[in-house]
C-alpha cells in the first residue's frame, strides 16, 4: 500500500487529524460516492467569518480518510472566502498526490467542505 500512496497520505491515514464531531457546529457537509461507498461528514465552527475548528467522520478507504484529515488541516484559520478556494486538486496536491483511481476521494473532501460552508451560509441568511 505505501508504494502507491505518498508518505503524507499514509501519515494522514494512520494518524488522522481532527476526527470526530463538533457540538453545535456552524455548518455540516455530507457527501458520498455510491461507486466506492465512501461517505464523509465534515463539521465547521465559524467565528467572525473565520473557520476556528473543523472535524470529520469518514467511512471509506485510506485515501478518503487521508483527504478528510488533510482538508480539516487546510481550512482551520481561513476565512469563509479563503476556504471556498480550496479545490479537489489542492487537497490532492497537499497530500503529494493520489493514485488516479483514488482522485475521486479528494473530490469528496473539498465537496464536503463546500457543503458545510453552504450549510453555514444558509443558516446565517435565516438568522439575519
Short mmCIF file of C-alpha atoms in Angstrom, two decimals:
data_model
loop_
_atom_site.label_atom_id
_atom_site.label_comp_id
_atom_site.label_asym_id
_atom_site.label_seq_id
_atom_site.Cartn_x
_atom_site.Cartn_y
_atom_site.Cartn_z
CA UNK A 1 0.00 0.00 0.00
CA UNK A 2 2.73 2.52 0.86
CA UNK A 3 4.24 2.11 -2.62
CA UNK A 4 1.06 3.52 -4.19
CA UNK A 5 0.47 6.31 -1.67
CA UNK A 6 2.73 9.20 -0.66
CA UNK A 7 4.17 9.42 2.85
CA UNK A 8 1.74 12.27 3.60
CA UNK A 9 -1.26 10.15 2.58
CA UNK A 10 -0.03 7.30 4.78
CA UNK A 11 0.57 9.70 7.69
CA UNK A 12 -2.92 11.22 7.48
CA UNK A 13 -4.45 7.75 7.11
CA UNK A 14 -2.63 6.18 10.06
CA UNK A 15 -2.74 9.34 12.22
CA UNK A 16 -5.82 11.24 11.07
CA UNK A 17 -6.22 14.76 12.46
CA UNK A 18 -9.46 16.27 13.75
CA UNK A 19 -11.59 13.11 13.83
CA UNK A 20 -14.97 13.50 15.49
CA UNK A 21 -17.92 15.84 15.67
CA UNK A 22 -18.30 19.46 16.75
CA UNK A 23 -21.14 20.09 19.17
CA UNK A 24 -23.36 22.87 17.81
CA UNK A 25 -21.43 23.24 14.53
CA UNK A 26 -21.80 26.33 12.39
CA UNK A 27 -22.16 24.10 9.34
CA UNK A 28 -22.19 20.43 8.35
CA UNK A 29 -21.47 18.97 4.94
CA UNK A 30 -22.09 15.37 4.00
CA UNK A 31 -21.13 13.74 0.73
CA UNK A 32 -20.87 10.21 -0.54
CA UNK A 33 -19.69 8.28 -3.54
CA UNK A 34 -22.02 5.38 -4.34
CA UNK A 35 -19.40 3.79 -6.62
CA UNK A 36 -16.77 3.27 -3.92
CA UNK A 37 -19.01 3.54 -0.85
CA UNK A 38 -17.07 6.40 0.77
CA UNK A 39 -19.13 8.71 2.99
CA UNK A 40 -17.78 11.90 4.58
CA UNK A 41 -19.34 14.23 7.11
CA UNK A 42 -17.45 17.47 7.80
CA UNK A 43 -18.23 19.89 10.65
CA UNK A 44 -17.08 23.52 10.80
CA UNK A 45 -17.14 26.05 13.62
CA UNK A 46 -17.10 29.64 12.36
CA UNK A 47 -16.45 32.73 14.47
CA UNK A 48 -16.36 36.21 12.94
CA UNK A 49 -16.19 34.77 9.42
CA UNK A 50 -13.16 32.57 10.23
CA UNK A 51 -13.18 28.78 10.50
CA UNK A 52 -11.93 28.16 14.03
CA UNK A 53 -12.38 24.40 14.06
CA UNK A 54 -13.09 21.59 11.63
CA UNK A 55 -13.70 17.91 12.33
CA UNK A 56 -14.73 14.94 10.23
CA UNK A 57 -16.19 11.48 10.30
CA UNK A 58 -15.45 9.35 7.26
CA UNK A 59 -16.42 5.83 6.32
CA UNK A 60 -14.22 4.77 3.47
CA UNK A 61 -10.85 3.83 2.10
CA UNK A 62 -7.48 5.10 3.28
CA UNK A 63 -7.43 7.88 0.68
CA UNK A 64 -10.87 9.11 1.80
CA UNK A 65 -9.69 9.26 5.42
CA UNK A 66 -6.43 10.98 4.44
CA UNK A 67 -8.17 13.61 2.31
CA UNK A 68 -10.70 14.29 5.08
CA UNK A 69 -7.88 14.74 7.58
CA UNK A 70 -5.90 16.99 5.23
CA UNK A 71 -8.84 19.27 4.37
CA UNK A 72 -9.50 19.88 8.09
CA UNK A 73 -5.88 21.00 8.49
CA UNK A 74 -6.00 23.18 5.38
CA UNK A 75 -9.16 25.06 6.39
CA UNK A 76 -8.50 25.99 10.03
CA UNK A 77 -7.89 29.70 10.45
CA UNK A 78 -9.12 30.55 6.97
CA UNK A 79 -11.96 32.94 6.21
CA UNK A 80 -15.05 31.55 4.51
CA UNK A 81 -13.90 33.17 1.26
CA UNK A 82 -10.44 31.56 1.52
CA UNK A 83 -11.92 28.18 2.40
CA UNK A 84 -14.17 28.29 -0.67
CA UNK A 85 -10.99 28.49 -2.80
CA UNK A 86 -9.83 25.04 -1.60
CA UNK A 87 -10.25 22.72 -4.56
CA UNK A 88 -10.16 18.98 -5.03
CA UNK A 89 -6.82 19.41 -6.79
CA UNK A 90 -5.42 21.46 -3.87
CA UNK A 91 -6.30 18.69 -1.40
CA UNK A 92 -4.58 16.05 -3.56
CA UNK A 93 -1.53 18.29 -4.02
CA UNK A 94 -1.28 18.91 -0.26
CA UNK A 95 -1.01 15.13 0.14
CA UNK A 96 1.74 14.96 -2.52
CA UNK A 97 -0.70 13.40 -4.95
CA UNK A 98 -3.09 10.45 -5.08
CA UNK A 99 -3.20 7.49 -7.45
CA UNK A 100 -5.52 8.22 -10.39
CA UNK A 101 -8.07 5.64 -9.21
CA UNK A 102 -8.28 7.43 -5.83
CA UNK A 103 -8.69 11.01 -7.07
CA UNK A 104 -12.45 10.79 -6.50
CA UNK A 105 -11.66 10.65 -2.76
CA UNK A 106 -10.09 14.11 -2.82
CA UNK A 107 -13.18 15.33 -4.67
CA UNK A 108 -15.27 14.24 -1.70
CA UNK A 109 -13.16 16.19 0.81
CA UNK A 110 -13.45 19.53 -0.99
CA UNK A 111 -17.12 18.87 -1.75
CA UNK A 112 -17.86 18.13 1.92
CA UNK A 113 -16.11 21.36 2.92
CA UNK A 114 -18.09 23.40 0.40
CA UNK A 115 -21.36 21.81 1.57
CA UNK A 116 -20.52 22.63 5.20
CA UNK A 117 -19.85 26.26 4.21
CA UNK A 118 -23.10 26.34 2.21
CA UNK A 119 -24.95 24.99 5.28
CA UNK A 120 -23.32 27.70 7.43
CA UNK A 121 -24.25 30.43 4.93
CA UNK A 122 -27.86 29.20 4.67
CA UNK A 123 -28.23 29.16 8.47
CA UNK A 124 -26.88 32.70 8.70
CA UNK A 125 -29.15 34.04 5.96
CA UNK A 126 -32.14 32.90 8.01
CA UNK A 127 -30.70 34.38 11.21
CA UNK A 128 -30.15 37.85 9.77
#
